[in-house]
Amino acid sequence: MRIDNHTPKQDGFYMPSELSEHRCTYILWPERGDNWRHNAEKAEHVFTEVARTIAKYEPVVLCVSPREYPVALNLNLPNVQVVEMTSNDSWIRDCGATFVINGRGNMRAVDWSFNAWGGLVNGLYFPWDQDDLVAAKMCAIEAVNRYRLSDFVLEGGSIHSDGEGTILTTEECLLDPGRNPDMTKEEIEEKLKEYLGAEKVLWLPKGIYMDEDTNGHVDNICQFVAPGKVVLAWEDNEEDPQYERSKAALDYLESETDAKGRKIEVVKIHVPNPILITKEESSGVDIVEGTFPRNEGDRLPASYVNYYNCNGAIILPVFNDPHDEEAIKTLQELFPNKKVEPIYAREILLGGGNIHCITQQVPKP
Amino acid sequence: MRIDNHTPKQDGFYMPSELSEHRCTYILWPERGDNWRHNAEKAEHVFTEVARTIAKYEPVVLCVSPREYPVALNLNLPNVQVVEMTSNDSWIRDCGATFVINGRGNMRAVDWSFNAWGGLVNGLYFPWDQDDLVAAKMCAIEAVNRYRLSDFVLEGGSIHSDGEGTILTTEECLLDPGRNPDMTKEEIEEKLKEYLGAEKVLWLPKGIYMDEDTNGHVDNICQFVAPGKVVLAWEDNEEDPQYERSKAALDYLESETDAKGRKIEVVKIHVPNPILITKEESSGVDIVEGTFPRNEGDRLPASYVNYYNCNGAIILPVFNDPHDEEAIKTLQELFPNKKVEPIYAREILLGGGNIHCITQQVPKP
């Protein structure tokens, strides 16, 4: 059911950290040929590998359109439930529900408005009506009630929660005119606090260079590894346009404290070398009026920070890049009790995001 | 996941009685205009009333196509979860999963082949591909593994289980050439025992008069009210073609014992007076080549026995008929701890079935 006239904060609910225990992970099957080359045939394989890998650690709910349903069903992957779900694209981090708990065994969810990362201002496609129903459908499957915000646009990839009152986001995304142009920064911050049950919002200035699809989602540049501790996508080369973005984030984080008054410890993870779309990759994508193009030579917003925390593992995108090894090592040291599972994820990156963007956790209430 | 090379019986699973405690009830939203008049607008209201009534007693999962999803979601009915599910029509008793339990807290399901009550021999419509996926989709939502029978056709409405080893069915349906024409009665019986974890099958000769849609499903003529005890749709008038069907069933039941060796006690519930399709009702149905017609003057297979057992109630179809009162009284006496909830269900009957046909229970394992 829809819950009207209350907020999660009023009802004692908050968004737990992605690091808390999960009941399961949701993934949406890729399909659209104007985003995924060769009608998503290659993306299907990588999404399947991500699902299969996570399913070694926790249940996976794979959401698939009626057209592709029999294909996904017949994969018959262990610990993967294949449910029907129509969508416009496959970024369930962004269009999916944000689950909130009250610490007494109850769970609900926040069902934000979704407008394809900018609506008619600078969104990636039209329409986005089916994506906007994904959160409600997840709530129905999980049998939880939902707070529906029909007047506030937000994507799950634009926020991280430490589960202890602190939310991490970026000004670049949340203040972009394609989301909530009539709201001030203070009003947006108030919404986040009310609907995520939080006390403090940390505003990084910008996301990763060339993350124009999402207008700089935080989940590509910074992620909590513990309360009071984050990993930050880094670039040593001061000539690279990524440098000033990472440096600004570092300066901001070093000047701030979290909701509990802790200083923020920052662990750097160097980004891979610039990855450009090849001619072959670009030519496999259908060209459709009104959909964001994937042009040869465009630099992709590659980052190791877009990994996914599941119960016993870190599902890490890698790129056959010299920096892969260091990213694996850093995360393995940060999470000695988890297994780092690297997946070659260039195909997901070609679609505009990475492993964190195609997953959405359901906490264990 | 699909379970291959085992049967429920081999694995210690059996179909519990509908009278056992439920986790929830599934219902599929009506849509097709060539079966439901006025593009199902009236049927939607009755299905909603059925869902709302059951939801007073146990959770309801309402399954709706992508096209109609926003409509059903916005009903915002208490204790009703609205999930996406494409189908060809709305008879989840027949195309849905048959859940089996092992009495030790585990649940699985049987996913029979579905061919629209007779396939290309005498089925009601073509294609039926989406209906045939409904069971798998229910299993995914319930997160249970399924035994898929791609070589055996069966509808849930053609069987009842007492949960103690006895299955009730009809020869008229299960031996009809539209189901499994290459199997003998003995082979069919063996399948039922293996997949329902049963010891004995009771074969009533026929179902209700004019139940040509389903070829005489048992769930319109006879239902367990306890192990060793059934209600039977009855007709006093020996001139009515229903009489010989009910009498043949009575004679058979009185001559048989169940899996535990008990004699079968039979409680009669008189059918309503003949109900014929009116000109107005017939004219509201779209005419489409290949779909079963709904002609003015056709007699409908009306029966009170097509009620649904939910946790605290009997959801009973009534027809504004003089026999309504007796049916309510009989069932209330049979179930003193449940509430009989009569619902005026002519609209469901016009589509070819009734309340039992549009519901499917998930047991509490």
PDB file of N, CA and C in Angstrom, chain A residues 12-96:
ATOM      1  N   GLY A  12       9.851   6.648  12.152  1.00  0.00           N
ATOM      2  CA  GLY A  12      10.975   5.931  12.760  1.00  0.00           C
ATOM      3  C   GLY A  12      11.758   5.041  11.807  1.00  0.00           C
ATOM      4  N   PHE A  13      11.646   5.298  10.507  1.00  0.00           N
ATOM      5  CA  PHE A  13      12.372   4.490   9.516  1.00  0.00           C
ATOM      6  C   PHE A  13      13.562   5.266   8.939  1.00  0.00           C
ATOM      7  N   TYR A  14      14.604   4.524   8.560  1.00  0.00           N
ATOM      8  CA  TYR A  14      15.788   5.148   7.956  1.00  0.00           C
ATOM      9  C   TYR A  14      16.394   4.190   6.941  1.00  0.00           C
ATOM     10  N   MET A  15      17.230   4.739   6.074  1.00  0.00           N
ATOM     11  CA  MET A  15      17.899   3.923   5.064  1.00  0.00           C
ATOM     12  C   MET A  15      19.160   3.314   5.659  1.00  0.00           C
ATOM     13  N   PRO A  16      19.234   1.977   5.718  1.00  0.00           N
ATOM     14  CA  PRO A  16      20.460   1.378   6.262  1.00  0.00           C
ATOM     15  C   PRO A  16      21.594   1.501   5.251  1.00  0.00           C
ATOM     16  N   SER A  17      22.806   1.322   5.715  1.00  0.00           N
ATOM     17  CA  SER A  17      23.960   1.294   4.827  1.00  0.00           C
ATOM     18  C   SER A  17      23.873   0.082   3.900  1.00  0.00           C
ATOM     19  N   GLU A  18      24.387   0.230   2.698  1.00  0.00           N
ATOM     20  CA  GLU A  18      24.481  -0.907   1.768  1.00  0.00           C
ATOM     21  C   GLU A  18      25.321  -2.033   2.385  1.00  0.00           C
ATOM     22  N   LEU A  19      26.143  -1.683   3.369  1.00  0.00           N
ATOM     23  CA  LEU A  19      26.998  -2.675   4.017  1.00  0.00           C
ATOM     24  C   LEU A  19      26.262  -3.543   5.032  1.00  0.00           C
ATOM     25  N   SER A  20      25.054  -3.117   5.428  1.00  0.00           N
ATOM     26  CA  SER A  20      24.261  -3.951   6.335  1.00  0.00           C
ATOM     27  C   SER A  20      23.826  -5.215   5.600  1.00  0.00           C
ATOM     28  N   GLU A  21      23.333  -6.190   6.365  1.00  0.00           N
ATOM     29  CA  GLU A  21      22.955  -7.453   5.736  1.00  0.00           C
ATOM     30  C   GLU A  21      21.774  -7.267   4.776  1.00  0.00           C
ATOM     31  N   HIS A  22      21.832  -7.954   3.640  1.00  0.00           N
ATOM     32  CA  HIS A  22      20.766  -7.876   2.632  1.00  0.00           C
ATOM     33  C   HIS A  22      19.869  -9.108   2.682  1.00  0.00           C
ATOM     34  N   ARG A  23      18.592  -8.922   2.332  1.00  0.00           N
ATOM     35  CA  ARG A  23      17.737 -10.064   2.030  1.00  0.00           C
ATOM     36  C   ARG A  23      18.026 -10.554   0.616  1.00  0.00           C
ATOM     37  N   CYS A  24      18.209  -9.600  -0.297  1.00  0.00           N
ATOM     38  CA  CYS A  24      18.427  -9.974  -1.696  1.00  0.00           C
ATOM     39  C   CYS A  24      18.873  -8.753  -2.482  1.00  0.00           C
ATOM     40  N   THR A  25      19.178  -9.000  -3.759  1.00  0.00           N
ATOM     41  CA  THR A  25      19.544  -7.948  -4.708  1.00  0.00           C
ATOM     42  C   THR A  25      18.610  -8.009  -5.915  1.00  0.00           C
ATOM     43  N   TYR A  26      18.138  -6.853  -6.350  1.00  0.00           N
ATOM     44  CA  TYR A  26      17.338  -6.766  -7.586  1.00  0.00           C
ATOM     45  C   TYR A  26      18.224  -6.340  -8.759  1.00  0.00           C
ATOM     46  N   ILE A  27      17.949  -6.931  -9.909  1.00  0.00           N
ATOM     47  CA  ILE A  27      18.607  -6.556 -11.170  1.00  0.00           C
ATOM     48  C   ILE A  27      17.534  -6.508 -12.257  1.00  0.00           C
ATOM     49  N   LEU A  28      17.637  -5.517 -13.142  1.00  0.00           N
ATOM     50  CA  LEU A  28      16.711  -5.375 -14.282  1.00  0.00           C
ATOM     51  C   LEU A  28      17.428  -5.788 -15.563  1.00  0.00           C
ATOM     52  N   TRP A  29      16.796  -6.598 -16.354  1.00  0.00           N
ATOM     53  CA  TRP A  29      17.366  -7.132 -17.593  1.00  0.00           C
ATOM     54  C   TRP A  29      17.534  -6.023 -18.656  1.00  0.00           C
ATOM     55  N   PRO A  30      18.696  -5.972 -19.344  1.00  0.00           N
ATOM     56  CA  PRO A  30      18.881  -4.924 -20.366  1.00  0.00           C
ATOM     57  C   PRO A  30      18.214  -5.314 -21.685  1.00  0.00           C
ATOM     58  N   GLU A  31      17.641  -4.344 -22.369  1.00  0.00           N
ATOM     59  CA  GLU A  31      16.942  -4.650 -23.617  1.00  0.00           C
ATOM     60  C   GLU A  31      17.047  -3.591 -24.712  1.00  0.00           C
ATOM     61  N   ARG A  32      17.071  -2.327 -24.314  1.00  0.00           N
ATOM     62  CA  ARG A  32      16.829  -1.347 -25.382  1.00  0.00           C
ATOM     63  C   ARG A  32      18.029  -1.208 -26.317  1.00  0.00           C
ATOM     64  N   GLY A  33      17.736  -1.371 -27.590  1.00  0.00           N
ATOM     65  CA  GLY A  33      18.776  -1.374 -28.618  1.00  0.00           C
ATOM     66  C   GLY A  33      19.319   0.003 -28.932  1.00  0.00           C
ATOM     67  N   ASP A  34      18.651   1.072 -28.437  1.00  0.00           N
ATOM     68  CA  ASP A  34      19.198   2.413 -28.648  1.00  0.00           C
ATOM     69  C   ASP A  34      20.096   2.841 -27.495  1.00  0.00           C
ATOM     70  N   ASN A  35      20.333   1.928 -26.550  1.00  0.00           N
ATOM     71  CA  ASN A  35      21.349   2.178 -25.523  1.00  0.00           C
ATOM     72  C   ASN A  35      22.386   1.062 -25.470  1.00  0.00           C
ATOM     73  N   TRP A  36      21.926  -0.179 -25.633  1.00  0.00           N
ATOM     74  CA  TRP A  36      22.812  -1.349 -25.524  1.00  0.00           C
ATOM     75  C   TRP A  36      23.045  -1.891 -26.934  1.00  0.00           C
ATOM     76  N   ARG A  37      24.330  -1.970 -27.316  1.00  0.00           N
ATOM     77  CA  ARG A  37      24.603  -2.367 -28.706  1.00  0.00           C
ATOM     78  C   ARG A  37      24.125  -3.791 -29.008  1.00  0.00           C
ATOM     79  N   HIS A  38      23.883  -4.013 -30.280  1.00  0.00           N
ATOM     80  CA  HIS A  38      23.412  -5.314 -30.770  1.00  0.00           C
ATOM     81  C   HIS A  38      22.197  -5.801 -29.977  1.00  0.00           C
ATOM     82  N   ASN A  39      21.237  -4.876 -29.801  1.00  0.00           N
ATOM     83  CA  ASN A  39      20.013  -5.213 -29.056  1.00  0.00           C
ATOM     84  C   ASN A  39      20.303  -5.875 -27.715  1.00  0.00           C
ATOM     85  N   ALA A  40      21.342  -5.385 -27.072  1.00  0.00           N
ATOM     86  CA  ALA A  40      21.677  -5.780 -25.693  1.00  0.00           C
ATOM     87  C   ALA A  40      22.180  -7.213 -25.574  1.00  0.00           C
ATOM     88  N   GLU A  41      22.509  -7.830 -26.675  1.00  0.00           N
ATOM     89  CA  GLU A  41      22.936  -9.242 -26.606  1.00  0.00           C
ATOM     90  C   GLU A  41      24.202  -9.392 -25.741  1.00  0.00           C
ATOM     91  N   LYS A  42      25.160  -8.480 -25.904  1.00  0.00           N
ATOM     92  CA  LYS A  42      26.383  -8.568 -25.095  1.00  0.00           C
ATOM     93  C   LYS A  42      26.125  -8.148 -23.641  1.00  0.00           C
ATOM     94  N   ALA A  43      25.296  -7.144 -23.479  1.00  0.00           N
ATOM     95  CA  ALA A  43      24.977  -6.701 -22.110  1.00  0.00           C
ATOM     96  C   ALA A  43      24.292  -7.812 -21.321  1.00  0.00           C
ATOM     97  N   GLU A  44      23.405  -8.549 -21.980  1.00  0.00           N
ATOM     98  CA  GLU A  44      22.733  -9.667 -21.301  1.00  0.00           C
ATOM     99  C   GLU A  44      23.744 -10.609 -20.658  1.00  0.00           C
ATOM    100  N   HIS A  45      24.825 -10.870 -21.380  1.00  0.00           N
ATOM    101  CA  HIS A  45      25.818 -11.804 -20.852  1.00  0.00           C
ATOM    102  C   HIS A  45      26.489 -11.251 -19.591  1.00  0.00           C
ATOM    103  N   VAL A  46      26.815  -9.952 -19.610  1.00  0.00           N
ATOM    104  CA  VAL A  46      27.479  -9.376 -18.432  1.00  0.00           C
ATOM    105  C   VAL A  46      26.500  -9.257 -17.264  1.00  0.00           C
ATOM    106  N   PHE A  47      25.272  -8.833 -17.548  1.00  0.00           N
ATOM    107  CA  PHE A  47      24.263  -8.775 -16.482  1.00  0.00           C
ATOM    108  C   PHE A  47      24.077 -10.169 -15.867  1.00  0.00           C
ATOM    109  N   THR A  48      24.069 -11.181 -16.723  1.00  0.00           N
ATOM    110  CA  THR A  48      23.925 -12.553 -16.228  1.00  0.00           C
ATOM    111  C   THR A  48      25.095 -12.927 -15.340  1.00  0.00           C
ATOM    112  N   GLU A  49      26.290 -12.501 -15.729  1.00  0.00           N
ATOM    113  CA  GLU A  49      27.463 -12.811 -14.907  1.00  0.00           C
ATOM    114  C   GLU A  49      27.378 -12.099 -13.551  1.00  0.00           C
ATOM    115  N   VAL A  50      26.911 -10.863 -13.573  1.00  0.00           N
ATOM    116  CA  VAL A  50      26.735 -10.137 -12.308  1.00  0.00           C
ATOM    117  C   VAL A  50      25.709 -10.857 -11.433  1.00  0.00           C
ATOM    118  N   ALA A  51      24.582 -11.252 -12.028  1.00  0.00           N
ATOM    119  CA  ALA A  51      23.535 -11.942 -11.254  1.00  0.00           C
ATOM    120  C   ALA A  51      24.060 -13.255 -10.684  1.00  0.00           C
ATOM    121  N   ARG A  52      24.741 -14.005 -11.526  1.00  0.00           N
ATOM    122  CA  ARG A  52      25.255 -15.306 -11.102  1.00  0.00           C
ATOM    123  C   ARG A  52      26.275 -15.144  -9.965  1.00  0.00           C
ATOM    124  N   THR A  53      27.081 -14.107 -10.048  1.00  0.00           N
ATOM    125  CA  THR A  53      28.108 -13.892  -9.029  1.00  0.00           C
ATOM    126  C   THR A  53      27.471 -13.469  -7.697  1.00  0.00           C
ATOM    127  N   ILE A  54      26.558 -12.512  -7.744  1.00  0.00           N
ATOM    128  CA  ILE A  54      25.901 -12.083  -6.502  1.00  0.00           C
ATOM    129  C   ILE A  54      25.139 -13.247  -5.873  1.00  0.00           C
ATOM    130  N   ALA A  55      24.525 -14.071  -6.735  1.00  0.00           N
ATOM    131  CA  ALA A  55      23.695 -15.182  -6.233  1.00  0.00           C
ATOM    132  C   ALA A  55      24.511 -16.220  -5.465  1.00  0.00           C
ATOM    133  N   LYS A  56      25.830 -16.163  -5.576  1.00  0.00           N
ATOM    134  CA  LYS A  56      26.655 -17.033  -4.727  1.00  0.00           C
ATOM    135  C   LYS A  56      26.599 -16.572  -3.264  1.00  0.00           C
ATOM    136  N   TYR A  57      26.205 -15.312  -3.055  1.00  0.00           N
ATOM    137  CA  TYR A  57      26.260 -14.710  -1.723  1.00  0.00           C
ATOM    138  C   TYR A  57      24.896 -14.367  -1.127  1.00  0.00           C
ATOM    139  N   GLU A  58      23.918 -14.058  -1.997  1.00  0.00           N
ATOM    140  CA  GLU A  58      22.586 -13.722  -1.501  1.00  0.00           C
ATOM    141  C   GLU A  58      21.592 -13.922  -2.645  1.00  0.00           C
ATOM    142  N   PRO A  59      20.291 -14.056  -2.340  1.00  0.00           N
ATOM    143  CA  PRO A  59      19.314 -14.257  -3.416  1.00  0.00           C
ATOM    144  C   PRO A  59      19.273 -13.061  -4.369  1.00  0.00           C
ATOM    145  N   VAL A  60      19.032 -13.349  -5.633  1.00  0.00           N
ATOM    146  CA  VAL A  60      18.891 -12.309  -6.651  1.00  0.00           C
ATOM    147  C   VAL A  60      17.489 -12.387  -7.241  1.00  0.00           C
ATOM    148  N   VAL A  61      16.850 -11.226  -7.382  1.00  0.00           N
ATOM    149  CA  VAL A  61      15.576 -11.145  -8.092  1.00  0.00           C
ATOM    150  C   VAL A  61      15.865 -10.469  -9.427  1.00  0.00           C
ATOM    151  N   LEU A  62      15.717 -11.218 -10.501  1.00  0.00           N
ATOM    152  CA  LEU A  62      16.020 -10.719 -11.845  1.00  0.00           C
ATOM    153  C   LEU A  62      14.700 -10.323 -12.490  1.00  0.00           C
ATOM    154  N   CYS A  63      14.582  -9.050 -12.849  1.00  0.00           N
ATOM    155  CA  CYS A  63      13.320  -8.487 -13.339  1.00  0.00           C
ATOM    156  C   CYS A  63      13.405  -8.348 -14.853  1.00  0.00           C
ATOM    157  N   VAL A  64      12.448  -8.954 -15.551  1.00  0.00           N
ATOM    158  CA  VAL A  64      12.556  -9.087 -16.999  1.00  0.00           C
ATOM    159  C   VAL A  64      11.210  -8.764 -17.654  1.00  0.00           C
ATOM    160  N   SER A  65      11.246  -8.127 -18.797  1.00  0.00           N
ATOM    161  CA  SER A  65      10.020  -7.781 -19.515  1.00  0.00           C
ATOM    162  C   SER A  65       9.308  -9.033 -20.006  1.00  0.00           C
ATOM    163  N   PRO A  66       8.016  -8.923 -20.314  1.00  0.00           N
ATOM    164  CA  PRO A  66       7.308 -10.103 -20.841  1.00  0.00           C
ATOM    165  C   PRO A  66       7.978 -10.672 -22.094  1.00  0.00           C
ATOM    166  N   ARG A  67       8.524  -9.812 -22.930  1.00  0.00           N
ATOM    167  CA  ARG A  67       9.113 -10.295 -24.179  1.00  0.00           C
ATOM    168  C   ARG A  67      10.338 -11.171 -23.939  1.00  0.00           C
ATOM    169  N   GLU A  68      11.169 -10.756 -22.999  1.00  0.00           N
ATOM    170  CA  GLU A  68      12.419 -11.478 -22.753  1.00  0.00           C
ATOM    171  C   GLU A  68      12.289 -12.514 -21.636  1.00  0.00           C
ATOM    172  N   TYR A  69      11.131 -12.557 -21.008  1.00  0.00           N
ATOM    173  CA  TYR A  69      10.975 -13.413 -19.818  1.00  0.00           C
ATOM    174  C   TYR A  69      11.375 -14.871 -20.052  1.00  0.00           C
ATOM    175  N   PRO A  70      10.878 -15.505 -21.123  1.00  0.00           N
ATOM    176  CA  PRO A  70      11.234 -16.929 -21.291  1.00  0.00           C
ATOM    177  C   PRO A  70      12.739 -17.153 -21.438  1.00  0.00           C
ATOM    178  N   VAL A  71      13.423 -16.196 -22.040  1.00  0.00           N
ATOM    179  CA  VAL A  71      14.880 -16.313 -22.208  1.00  0.00           C
ATOM    180  C   VAL A  71      15.569 -16.326 -20.842  1.00  0.00           C
ATOM    181  N   ALA A  72      15.214 -15.357 -20.015  1.00  0.00           N
ATOM    182  CA  ALA A  72      15.851 -15.266 -18.692  1.00  0.00           C
ATOM    183  C   ALA A  72      15.450 -16.445 -17.807  1.00  0.00           C
ATOM    184  N   LEU A  73      14.184 -16.851 -17.901  1.00  0.00           N
ATOM    185  CA  LEU A  73      13.713 -17.977 -17.077  1.00  0.00           C
ATOM    186  C   LEU A  73      14.531 -19.223 -17.370  1.00  0.00           C
ATOM    187  N   ASN A  74      14.809 -19.446 -18.642  1.00  0.00           N
ATOM    188  CA  ASN A  74      15.492 -20.675 -19.022  1.00  0.00           C
ATOM    189  C   ASN A  74      16.986 -20.684 -18.722  1.00  0.00           C
ATOM    190  N   LEU A  75      17.519 -19.565 -18.266  1.00  0.00           N
ATOM    191  CA  LEU A  75      18.895 -19.595 -17.769  1.00  0.00           C
ATOM    192  C   LEU A  75      18.971 -20.502 -16.543  1.00  0.00           C
ATOM    193  N   ASN A  76      17.834 -20.524 -15.780  1.00  0.00           N
ATOM    194  CA  ASN A  76      17.715 -21.408 -14.614  1.00  0.00           C
ATOM    195  C   ASN A  76      18.911 -21.268 -13.668  1.00  0.00           C
ATOM    196  N   LEU A  77      19.243 -20.016 -13.339  1.00  0.00           N
ATOM    197  CA  LEU A  77      20.401 -19.744 -12.485  1.00  0.00           C
ATOM    198  C   LEU A  77      20.090 -20.063 -11.027  1.00  0.00           C
ATOM    199  N   PRO A  78      20.991 -20.731 -10.334  1.00  0.00           N
ATOM    200  CA  PRO A  78      20.761 -21.026  -8.916  1.00  0.00           C
ATOM    201  C   PRO A  78      20.625 -19.749  -8.079  1.00  0.00           C
ATOM    202  N   ASN A  79      19.647 -19.746  -7.172  1.00  0.00           N
ATOM    203  CA  ASN A  79      19.435 -18.624  -6.250  1.00  0.00           C
ATOM    204  C   ASN A  79      19.020 -17.329  -6.961  1.00  0.00           C
ATOM    205  N   VAL A  80      18.506 -17.447  -8.178  1.00  0.00           N
ATOM    206  CA  VAL A  80      18.013 -16.280  -8.934  1.00  0.00           C
ATOM    207  C   VAL A  80      16.542 -16.500  -9.263  1.00  0.00           C
ATOM    208  N   GLN A  81      15.673 -15.622  -8.781  1.00  0.00           N
ATOM    209  CA  GLN A  81      14.251 -15.689  -9.111  1.00  0.00           C
ATOM    210  C   GLN A  81      13.965 -14.720 -10.246  1.00  0.00           C
ATOM    211  N   VAL A  82      13.306 -15.204 -11.291  1.00  0.00           N
ATOM    212  CA  VAL A  82      13.030 -14.367 -12.459  1.00  0.00           C
ATOM    213  C   VAL A  82      11.582 -13.890 -12.396  1.00  0.00           C
ATOM    214  N   VAL A  83      11.396 -12.598 -12.155  1.00  0.00           N
ATOM    215  CA  VAL A  83      10.046 -12.032 -12.089  1.00  0.00           C
ATOM    216  C   VAL A  83       9.794 -11.163 -13.313  1.00  0.00           C
ATOM    217  N   GLU A  84       8.520 -11.007 -13.664  1.00  0.00           N
ATOM    218  CA  GLU A  84       8.180 -10.134 -14.789  1.00  0.00           C
ATOM    219  C   GLU A  84       8.213  -8.680 -14.344  1.00  0.00           C
ATOM    220  N   MET A  85       8.886  -7.847 -15.120  1.00  0.00           N
ATOM    221  CA  MET A  85       8.837  -6.412 -14.866  1.00  0.00           C
ATOM    222  C   MET A  85       9.165  -5.638 -16.125  1.00  0.00           C
ATOM    223  N   THR A  86       8.212  -4.877 -16.578  1.00  0.00           N
ATOM    224  CA  THR A  86       8.422  -3.999 -17.716  1.00  0.00           C
ATOM    225  C   THR A  86       9.184  -2.767 -17.250  1.00  0.00           C
ATOM    226  N   SER A  87      10.098  -2.275 -18.070  1.00  0.00           N
ATOM    227  CA  SER A  87      10.819  -1.055 -17.709  1.00  0.00           C
ATOM    228  C   SER A  87      11.218  -0.350 -18.991  1.00  0.00           C
ATOM    229  N   ASN A  88      11.751   0.857 -18.865  1.00  0.00           N
ATOM    230  CA  ASN A  88      12.246   1.561 -20.038  1.00  0.00           C
ATOM    231  C   ASN A  88      13.721   1.301 -20.268  1.00  0.00           C
ATOM    232  N   ASP A  89      14.479   1.125 -19.184  1.00  0.00           N
ATOM    233  CA  ASP A  89      15.852   0.648 -19.314  1.00  0.00           C
ATOM    234  C   ASP A  89      16.182  -0.124 -18.040  1.00  0.00           C
ATOM    235  N   SER A  90      17.435  -0.330 -17.754  1.00  0.00           N
ATOM    236  CA  SER A  90      17.824  -1.390 -16.817  1.00  0.00           C
ATOM    237  C   SER A  90      18.647  -0.889 -15.635  1.00  0.00           C
ATOM    238  N   TRP A  91      18.395   0.335 -15.172  1.00  0.00           N
ATOM    239  CA  TRP A  91      19.194   0.925 -14.094  1.00  0.00           C
ATOM    240  C   TRP A  91      18.388   0.938 -12.807  1.00  0.00           C
ATOM    241  N   ILE A  92      18.290  -0.218 -12.172  1.00  0.00           N
ATOM    242  CA  ILE A  92      17.389  -0.348 -11.026  1.00  0.00           C
ATOM    243  C   ILE A  92      17.919   0.389  -9.800  1.00  0.00           C
ATOM    244  N   ARG A  93      19.203   0.688  -9.766  1.00  0.00           N
ATOM    245  CA  ARG A  93      19.719   1.548  -8.699  1.00  0.00           C
ATOM    246  C   ARG A  93      18.987   2.886  -8.721  1.00  0.00           C
ATOM    247  N   ASP A  94      18.672   3.339  -9.923  1.00  0.00           N
ATOM    248  CA  ASP A  94      18.127   4.685 -10.072  1.00  0.00           C
ATOM    249  C   ASP A  94      16.601   4.730 -10.067  1.00  0.00           C
ATOM    250  N   CYS A  95      15.958   3.784 -10.744  1.00  0.00           N
ATOM    251  CA  CYS A  95      14.493   3.822 -10.781  1.00  0.00           C
ATOM    252  C   CYS A  95      13.874   2.960  -9.690  1.00  0.00           C
ATOM    253  N   GLY A  96      14.659   2.141  -9.023  1.00  0.00           N
ATOM    254  CA  GLY A  96      14.115   1.203  -8.045  1.00  0.00           C
ATOM    255  C   GLY A  96      13.787   1.848  -6.708  1.00  0.00           C
TER     256      GLY A  96
END
